[in-house]
Coordinates of C-alpha atoms in Angstrom, one line a residue:
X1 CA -10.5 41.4 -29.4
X2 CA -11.1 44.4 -27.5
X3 CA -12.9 44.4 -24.4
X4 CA -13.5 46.5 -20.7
X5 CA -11.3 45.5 -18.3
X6 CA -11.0 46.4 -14.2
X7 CA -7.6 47.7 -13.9
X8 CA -8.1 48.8 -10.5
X9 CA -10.1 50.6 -7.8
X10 CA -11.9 53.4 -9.9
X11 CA -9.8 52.6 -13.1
X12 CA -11.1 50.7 -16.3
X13 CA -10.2 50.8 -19.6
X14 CA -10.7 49.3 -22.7
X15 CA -7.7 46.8 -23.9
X16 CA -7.0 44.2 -26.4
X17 CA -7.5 40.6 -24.6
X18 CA -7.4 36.9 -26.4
X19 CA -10.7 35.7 -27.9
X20 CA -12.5 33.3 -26.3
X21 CA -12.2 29.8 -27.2
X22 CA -14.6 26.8 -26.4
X23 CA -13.5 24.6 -23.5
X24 CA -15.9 22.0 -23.4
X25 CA -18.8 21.0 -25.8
X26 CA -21.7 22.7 -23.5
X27 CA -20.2 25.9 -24.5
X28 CA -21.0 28.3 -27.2
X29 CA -19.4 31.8 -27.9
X30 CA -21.6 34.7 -28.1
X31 CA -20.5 37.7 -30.6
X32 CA -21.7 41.1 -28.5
X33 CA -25.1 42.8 -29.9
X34 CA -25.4 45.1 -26.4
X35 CA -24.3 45.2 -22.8
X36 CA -25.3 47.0 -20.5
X37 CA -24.0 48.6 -17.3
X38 CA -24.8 47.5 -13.8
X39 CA -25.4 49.2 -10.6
X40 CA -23.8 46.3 -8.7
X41 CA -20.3 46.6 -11.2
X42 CA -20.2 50.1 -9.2
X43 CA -19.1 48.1 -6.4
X44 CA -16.6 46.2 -8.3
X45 CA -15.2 49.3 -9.5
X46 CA -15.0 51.2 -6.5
X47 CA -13.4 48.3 -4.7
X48 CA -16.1 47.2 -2.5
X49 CA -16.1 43.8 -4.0
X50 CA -12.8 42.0 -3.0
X51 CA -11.0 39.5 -5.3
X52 CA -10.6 41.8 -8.5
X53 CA -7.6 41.5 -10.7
X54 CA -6.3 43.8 -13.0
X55 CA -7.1 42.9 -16.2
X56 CA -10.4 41.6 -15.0
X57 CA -13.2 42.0 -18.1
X58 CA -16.4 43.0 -16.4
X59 CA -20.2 42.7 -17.6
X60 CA -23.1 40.5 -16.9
X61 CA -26.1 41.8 -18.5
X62 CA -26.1 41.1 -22.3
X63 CA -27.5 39.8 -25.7
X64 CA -25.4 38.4 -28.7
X65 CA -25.6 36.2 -31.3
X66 CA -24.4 32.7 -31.3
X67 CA -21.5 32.4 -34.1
X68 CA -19.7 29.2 -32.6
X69 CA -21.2 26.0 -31.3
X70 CA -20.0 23.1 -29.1
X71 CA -20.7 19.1 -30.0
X72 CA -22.8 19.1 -26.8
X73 CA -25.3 21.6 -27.4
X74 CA -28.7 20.5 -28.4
X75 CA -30.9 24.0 -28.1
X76 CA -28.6 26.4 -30.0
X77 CA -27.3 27.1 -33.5
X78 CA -24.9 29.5 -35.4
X79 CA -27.1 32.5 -35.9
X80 CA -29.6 32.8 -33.3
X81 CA -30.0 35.5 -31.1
X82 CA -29.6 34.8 -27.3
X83 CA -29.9 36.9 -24.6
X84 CA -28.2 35.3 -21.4
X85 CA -29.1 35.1 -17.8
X86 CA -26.0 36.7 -15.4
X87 CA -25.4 33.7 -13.1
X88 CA -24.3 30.6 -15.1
X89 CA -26.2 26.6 -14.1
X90 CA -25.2 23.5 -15.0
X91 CA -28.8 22.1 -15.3
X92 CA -27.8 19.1 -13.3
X93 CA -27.0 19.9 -9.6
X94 CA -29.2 19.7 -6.6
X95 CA -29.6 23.4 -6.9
X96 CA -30.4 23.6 -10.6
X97 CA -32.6 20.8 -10.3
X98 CA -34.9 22.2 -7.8
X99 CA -34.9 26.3 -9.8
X100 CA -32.3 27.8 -6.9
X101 CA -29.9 28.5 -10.3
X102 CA -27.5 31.4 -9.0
X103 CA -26.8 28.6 -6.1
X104 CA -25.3 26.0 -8.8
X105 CA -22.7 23.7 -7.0
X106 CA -20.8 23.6 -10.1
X107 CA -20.2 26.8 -12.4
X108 CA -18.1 28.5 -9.5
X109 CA -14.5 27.9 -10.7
X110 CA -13.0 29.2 -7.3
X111 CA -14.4 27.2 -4.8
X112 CA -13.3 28.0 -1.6
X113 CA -13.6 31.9 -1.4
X114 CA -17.8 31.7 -0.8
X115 CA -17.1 28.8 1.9
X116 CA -14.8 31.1 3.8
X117 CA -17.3 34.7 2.7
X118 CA -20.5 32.6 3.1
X119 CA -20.4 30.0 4.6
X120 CA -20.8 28.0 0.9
X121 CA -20.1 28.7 -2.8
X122 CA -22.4 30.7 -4.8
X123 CA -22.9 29.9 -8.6
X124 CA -20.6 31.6 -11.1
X125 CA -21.8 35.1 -12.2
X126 CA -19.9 36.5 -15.8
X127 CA -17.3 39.0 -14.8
X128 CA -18.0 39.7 -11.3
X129 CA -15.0 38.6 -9.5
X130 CA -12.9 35.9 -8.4
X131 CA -15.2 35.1 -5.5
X132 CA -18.1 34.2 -7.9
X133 CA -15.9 32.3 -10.3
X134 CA -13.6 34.5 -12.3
X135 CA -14.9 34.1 -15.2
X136 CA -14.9 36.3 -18.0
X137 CA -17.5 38.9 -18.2
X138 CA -19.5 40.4 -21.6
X139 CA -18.3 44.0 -22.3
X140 CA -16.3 42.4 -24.8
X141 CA -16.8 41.6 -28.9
X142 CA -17.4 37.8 -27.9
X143 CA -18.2 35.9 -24.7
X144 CA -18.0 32.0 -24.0
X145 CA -21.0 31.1 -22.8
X146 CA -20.9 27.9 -20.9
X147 CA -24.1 25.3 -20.2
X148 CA -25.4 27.0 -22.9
X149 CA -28.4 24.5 -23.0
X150 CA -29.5 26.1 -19.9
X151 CA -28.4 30.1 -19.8
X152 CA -29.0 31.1 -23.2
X153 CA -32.2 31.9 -24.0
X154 CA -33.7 32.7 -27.9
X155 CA -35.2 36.0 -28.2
X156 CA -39.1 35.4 -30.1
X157 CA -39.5 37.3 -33.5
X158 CA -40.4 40.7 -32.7
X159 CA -38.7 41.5 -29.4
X160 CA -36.4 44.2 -30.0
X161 CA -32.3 43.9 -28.9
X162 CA -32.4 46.8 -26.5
X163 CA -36.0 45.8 -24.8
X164 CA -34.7 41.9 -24.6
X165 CA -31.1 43.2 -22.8
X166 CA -32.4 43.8 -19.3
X167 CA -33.8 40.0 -19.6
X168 CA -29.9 39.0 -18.9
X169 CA -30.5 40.0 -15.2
X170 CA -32.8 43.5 -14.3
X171 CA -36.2 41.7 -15.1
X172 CA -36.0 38.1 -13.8
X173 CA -33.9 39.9 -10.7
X174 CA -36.5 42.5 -10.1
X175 CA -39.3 39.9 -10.8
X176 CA -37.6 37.2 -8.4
X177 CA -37.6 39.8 -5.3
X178 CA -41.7 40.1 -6.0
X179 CA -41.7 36.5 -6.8
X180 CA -40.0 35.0 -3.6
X181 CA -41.3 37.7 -1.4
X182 CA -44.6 36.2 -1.7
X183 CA -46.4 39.1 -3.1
X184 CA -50.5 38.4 -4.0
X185 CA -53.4 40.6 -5.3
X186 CA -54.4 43.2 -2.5
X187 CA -50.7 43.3 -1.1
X188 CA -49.3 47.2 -0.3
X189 CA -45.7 46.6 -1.9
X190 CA -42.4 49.3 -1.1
X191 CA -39.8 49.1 -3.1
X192 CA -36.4 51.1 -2.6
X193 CA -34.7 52.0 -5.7
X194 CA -35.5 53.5 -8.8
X195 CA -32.5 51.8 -11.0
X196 CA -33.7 49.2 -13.3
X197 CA -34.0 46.8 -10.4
X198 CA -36.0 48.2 -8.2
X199 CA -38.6 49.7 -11.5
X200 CA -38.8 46.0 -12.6
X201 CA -39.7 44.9 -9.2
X202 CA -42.7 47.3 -9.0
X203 CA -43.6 46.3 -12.1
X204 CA -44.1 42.5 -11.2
X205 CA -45.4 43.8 -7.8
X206 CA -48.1 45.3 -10.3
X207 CA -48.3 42.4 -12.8
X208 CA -48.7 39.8 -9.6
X209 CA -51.6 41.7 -8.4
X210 CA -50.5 44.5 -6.1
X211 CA -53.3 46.7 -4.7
X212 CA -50.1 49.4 -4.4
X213 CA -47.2 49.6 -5.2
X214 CA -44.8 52.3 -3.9
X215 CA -41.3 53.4 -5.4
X216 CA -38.8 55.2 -3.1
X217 CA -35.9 57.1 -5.1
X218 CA -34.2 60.7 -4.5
X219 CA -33.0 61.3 -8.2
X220 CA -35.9 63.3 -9.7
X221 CA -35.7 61.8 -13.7
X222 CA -35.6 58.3 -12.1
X223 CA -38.9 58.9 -9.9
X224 CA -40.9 60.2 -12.7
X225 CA -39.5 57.6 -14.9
X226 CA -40.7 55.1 -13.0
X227 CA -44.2 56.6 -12.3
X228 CA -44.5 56.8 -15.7
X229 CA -43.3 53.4 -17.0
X230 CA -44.0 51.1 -14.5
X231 CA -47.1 52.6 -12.8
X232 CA -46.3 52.6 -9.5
X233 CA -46.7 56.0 -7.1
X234 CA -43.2 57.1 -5.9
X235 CA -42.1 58.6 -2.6
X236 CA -38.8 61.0 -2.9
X237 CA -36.9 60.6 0.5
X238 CA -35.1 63.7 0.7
X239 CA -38.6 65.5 1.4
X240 CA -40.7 63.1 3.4
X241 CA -39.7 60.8 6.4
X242 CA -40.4 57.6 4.1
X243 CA -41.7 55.4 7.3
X244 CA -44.0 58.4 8.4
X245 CA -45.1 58.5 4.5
X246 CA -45.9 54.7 4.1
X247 CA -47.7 54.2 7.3
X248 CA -50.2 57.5 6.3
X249 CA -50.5 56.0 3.2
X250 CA -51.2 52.5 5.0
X251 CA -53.9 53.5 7.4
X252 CA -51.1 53.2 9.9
X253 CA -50.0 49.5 9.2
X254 CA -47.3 49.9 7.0
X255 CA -46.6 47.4 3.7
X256 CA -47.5 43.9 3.2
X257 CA -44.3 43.7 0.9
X258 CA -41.0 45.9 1.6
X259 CA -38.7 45.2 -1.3
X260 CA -34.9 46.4 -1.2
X261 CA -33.3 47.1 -4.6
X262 CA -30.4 49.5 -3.5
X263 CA -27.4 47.7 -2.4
X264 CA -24.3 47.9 -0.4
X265 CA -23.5 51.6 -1.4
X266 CA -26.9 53.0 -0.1
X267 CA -27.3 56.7 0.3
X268 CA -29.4 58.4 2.9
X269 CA -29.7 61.8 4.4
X270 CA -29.5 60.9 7.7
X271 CA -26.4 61.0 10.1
X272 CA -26.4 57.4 10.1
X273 CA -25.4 57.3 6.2
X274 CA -22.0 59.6 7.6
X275 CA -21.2 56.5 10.1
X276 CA -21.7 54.3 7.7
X277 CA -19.9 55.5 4.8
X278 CA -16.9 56.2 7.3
X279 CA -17.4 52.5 8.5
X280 CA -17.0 51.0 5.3
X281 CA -14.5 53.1 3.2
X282 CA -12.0 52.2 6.8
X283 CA -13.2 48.6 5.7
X284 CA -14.8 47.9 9.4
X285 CA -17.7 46.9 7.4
X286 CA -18.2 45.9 4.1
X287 CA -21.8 47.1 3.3
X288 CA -24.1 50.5 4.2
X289 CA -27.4 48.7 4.8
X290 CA -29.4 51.8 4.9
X291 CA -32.4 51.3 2.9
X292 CA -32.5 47.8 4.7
X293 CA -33.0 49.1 7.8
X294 CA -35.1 51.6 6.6
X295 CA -37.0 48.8 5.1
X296 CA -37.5 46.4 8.4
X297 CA -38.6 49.3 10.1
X298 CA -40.9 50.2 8.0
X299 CA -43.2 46.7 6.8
X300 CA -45.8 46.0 8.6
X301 CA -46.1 43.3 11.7
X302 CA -45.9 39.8 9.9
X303 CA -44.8 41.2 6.7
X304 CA -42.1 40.0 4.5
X305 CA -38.7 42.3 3.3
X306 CA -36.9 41.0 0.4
X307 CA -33.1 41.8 -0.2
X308 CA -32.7 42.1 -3.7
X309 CA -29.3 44.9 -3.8
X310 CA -26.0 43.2 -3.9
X311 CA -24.0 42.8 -0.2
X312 CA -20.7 41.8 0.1
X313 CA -20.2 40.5 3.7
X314 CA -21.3 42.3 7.1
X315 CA -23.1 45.1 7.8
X316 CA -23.2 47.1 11.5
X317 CA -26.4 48.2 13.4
X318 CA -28.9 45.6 11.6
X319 CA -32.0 45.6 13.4
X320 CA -32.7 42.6 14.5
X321 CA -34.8 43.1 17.4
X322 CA -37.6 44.9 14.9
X323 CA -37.6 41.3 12.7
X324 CA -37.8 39.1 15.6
X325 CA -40.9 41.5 17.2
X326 CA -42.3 42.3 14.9
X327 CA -42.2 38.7 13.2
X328 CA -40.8 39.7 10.0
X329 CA -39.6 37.6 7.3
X330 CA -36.3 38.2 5.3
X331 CA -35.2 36.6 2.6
X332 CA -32.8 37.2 -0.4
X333 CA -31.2 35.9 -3.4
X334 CA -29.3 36.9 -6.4
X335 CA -31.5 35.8 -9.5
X336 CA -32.8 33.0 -10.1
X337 CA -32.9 34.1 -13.8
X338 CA -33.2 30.7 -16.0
X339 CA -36.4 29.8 -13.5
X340 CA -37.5 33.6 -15.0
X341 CA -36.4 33.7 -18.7
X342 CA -38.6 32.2 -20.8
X343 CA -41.9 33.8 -19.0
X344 CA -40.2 37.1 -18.8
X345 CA -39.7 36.9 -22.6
X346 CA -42.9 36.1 -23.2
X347 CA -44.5 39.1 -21.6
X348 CA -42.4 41.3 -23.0
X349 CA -43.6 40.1 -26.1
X350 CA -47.2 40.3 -25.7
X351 CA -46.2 44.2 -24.1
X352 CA -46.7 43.5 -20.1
X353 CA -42.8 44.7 -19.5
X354 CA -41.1 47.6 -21.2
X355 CA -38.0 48.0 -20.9
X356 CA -36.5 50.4 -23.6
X357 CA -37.0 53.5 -21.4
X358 CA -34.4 52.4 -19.0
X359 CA -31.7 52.6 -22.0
X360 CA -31.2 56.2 -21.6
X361 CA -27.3 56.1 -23.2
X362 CA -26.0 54.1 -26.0
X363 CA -22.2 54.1 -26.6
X364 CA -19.8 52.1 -28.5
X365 CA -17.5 49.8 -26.3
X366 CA -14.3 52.5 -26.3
X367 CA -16.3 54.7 -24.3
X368 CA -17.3 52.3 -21.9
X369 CA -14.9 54.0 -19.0
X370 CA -17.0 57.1 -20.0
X371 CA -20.4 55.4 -19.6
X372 CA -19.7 53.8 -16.4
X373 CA -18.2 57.3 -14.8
X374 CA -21.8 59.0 -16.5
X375 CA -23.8 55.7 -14.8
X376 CA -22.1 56.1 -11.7
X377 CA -22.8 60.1 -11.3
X378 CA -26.5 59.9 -12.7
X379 CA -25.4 62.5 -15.0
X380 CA -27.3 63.3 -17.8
X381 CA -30.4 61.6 -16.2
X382 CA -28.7 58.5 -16.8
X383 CA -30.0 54.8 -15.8
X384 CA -28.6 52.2 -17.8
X385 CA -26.1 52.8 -20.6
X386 CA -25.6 50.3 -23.0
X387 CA -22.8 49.3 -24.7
X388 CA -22.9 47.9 -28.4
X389 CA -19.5 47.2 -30.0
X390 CA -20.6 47.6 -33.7
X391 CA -22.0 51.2 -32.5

């Protein structure tokens, strides 16, 4: 079968690779409706994410339908069309037991490389490294899915491929960083990061009752976009000092809520983006934590920041004198998506969520070098482009 492998820093291409075959009777294999491109696989591409192999097939974010079935599985079928959360659970572990899913103890098939990175093993994520499993990712015709049971979800009558897609890991992400960082009706909520992310966060910011909900972007289609789509008001940081913004707009308190949706590759027009760039392409860091900083400084005394971009290890010049005096709290995960799923789907059936608008690009899995290049240089007002095989 053909698929979109990692062939090294800054090179993919599309090669033929063995089909996947079922290794235990939890698993089912998926045949590829859509994919979609992420802005965390920019890191994997660029290098930023260690533990890549050539021949590596990326992709986590996708839809399919089932056309294989193991002995084991009791929820699925031949036929039926599943979208599938990004980070894999058994169901059965501490972790999975208690809705912490992207923490399973037992979908990680390296163990070893987290305990020495984090201090533990994450769960295993499709296609995003040897750190987080190795296992094969979905920009391919078919996928093994294993635990099916618990990461593949049915998509309701009447949900459309495209809008069900960014249920695989932009919504339940995006609704997760709301979610955990305790947001409530009244809250002022700053989010940073117009990608698909961040928009999905304001939007459950919104949905959970947010008095206001700001969006902070510098790409012009994405800032419009998300005023338009999600609702929230949006703050361009190339013409405002975005701290001197939010506390005008605050009556001088700042957000409840600051919510990062950016990531280890974070831009910023100040001299500090230089040192940090520098920093990290010398590898003396791994990570350019602008927007977190930016972030912390910003929230309000006793407010909460959520870290919802994708970091790989250590970051320089994190301030942690403004969390402890100012008595912040920080949190972050990667999603929690199989806690998320079934909700999420459920809204975006009764029309709460849209999601189509960020499926600006639709290409057929050949072109899928092109597509990331075009995702990666925003060009053509791009935000997500989706691959489809069959295209």
């Amino acid at each position: 079968m053909k698929a979109l492998c990692w062939e090294g820093v800054n090179k993919l291409s599309v090669e033929q690779v063995d089909d996947p075959v079922m290794r235990n009777e939890q698993d089912v294999i998926v045949r590829l409706i859509a994919g979609t491109t992420c802005g965390s696989d920019l890191h994997l591409i660029g290098g930023y994410i260690p533990f890549m192999r050539a021949g590596d097939v990326i992709g986590h974010e996708f839809l399919g339908e089932v056309v294989e079935v193991g002995a084991g599985v009791r929820r699925h079928k031949v036929g039926d069309r599943v979208v599938v959360c990004s980070f894999v659970g058994c169901g059965r572990c501490w972790y999975c037991a208690n809705d912490l899913w992207s923490l399973c103890d037992n979908t990680n098939t390296n163990p070893g490389i987290g305990q020495a990175l984090f201090g533990a093993d994450t769960g295993g994520i499709f296609g995003y490294s040897h750190a987080m499993g190795g296992l094969r990712g979905s920009h391919a015709e078919y996928v093994r899915v294993p635990f099916a049971d618990y990461g593949a979800f049915s998509v309701p009558e009447g949900v459309d491929d495209t809008s069900a897609l960014f249920v695989s890991d932009s919504v339940p992400t995006g609704w997760m960083g709301a979610d955990l960082a305790g947001v409530k009706p009244g809250d002022v909520v700053a989010v940073w990061g117009c990608g698909a992310v961040g928009q999905m966060a304001a939007r459950a910011a919104i949905l959970l009752g947010a008095e206001r909900v700001f969006s902070i972007d510098r790409i012009p289609e994405r800032l419009e976009m998300t005023e338009r789509h999600i609702g929230s008001e949006v703050i361009d940081y190339t013409s405002t000092d975005v701290g001197a913004e939010l506390r005008e707009r605050t009556g001088g308190r700042g957000p409840d809520v600051c919510i990062e949706a950016v990531g280890m590759e974070a831009h910023s027009d100040s001299p500090v983006h230089l040192y940090d760039q520098v920093k990290q392409q010398l590898r003396l860091q791994t990570d350019r934590p602008t927007a977190v900083r930016q972030a912390i400084h910003a929230c309000r005394k006793a407010g909460t920041v959520f870290v919802l971009g994708v970091f790989a290890g250590a970051v320089d010049k994190f301030p942690l004198g403004a969390v402890i005096n100012k008595g912040l709290t920080v949190r972050g995960a990667q999603q929690h998506g199989q806690r998320y799923i079934p909700m999420l789907l459920d809204r975006l059936a009764a029309g709460e969520i849209s999601t189509t608008h960020l499926a600006t690009h639709t290409v057929p899995l050949d072109e899928a070098p092109r597509a990331y290049e075009m995702f990666k240089e925003k060009e053509d007002g791009c935000v997500r482009a989706v691959i489809r095989p069959g295209h």
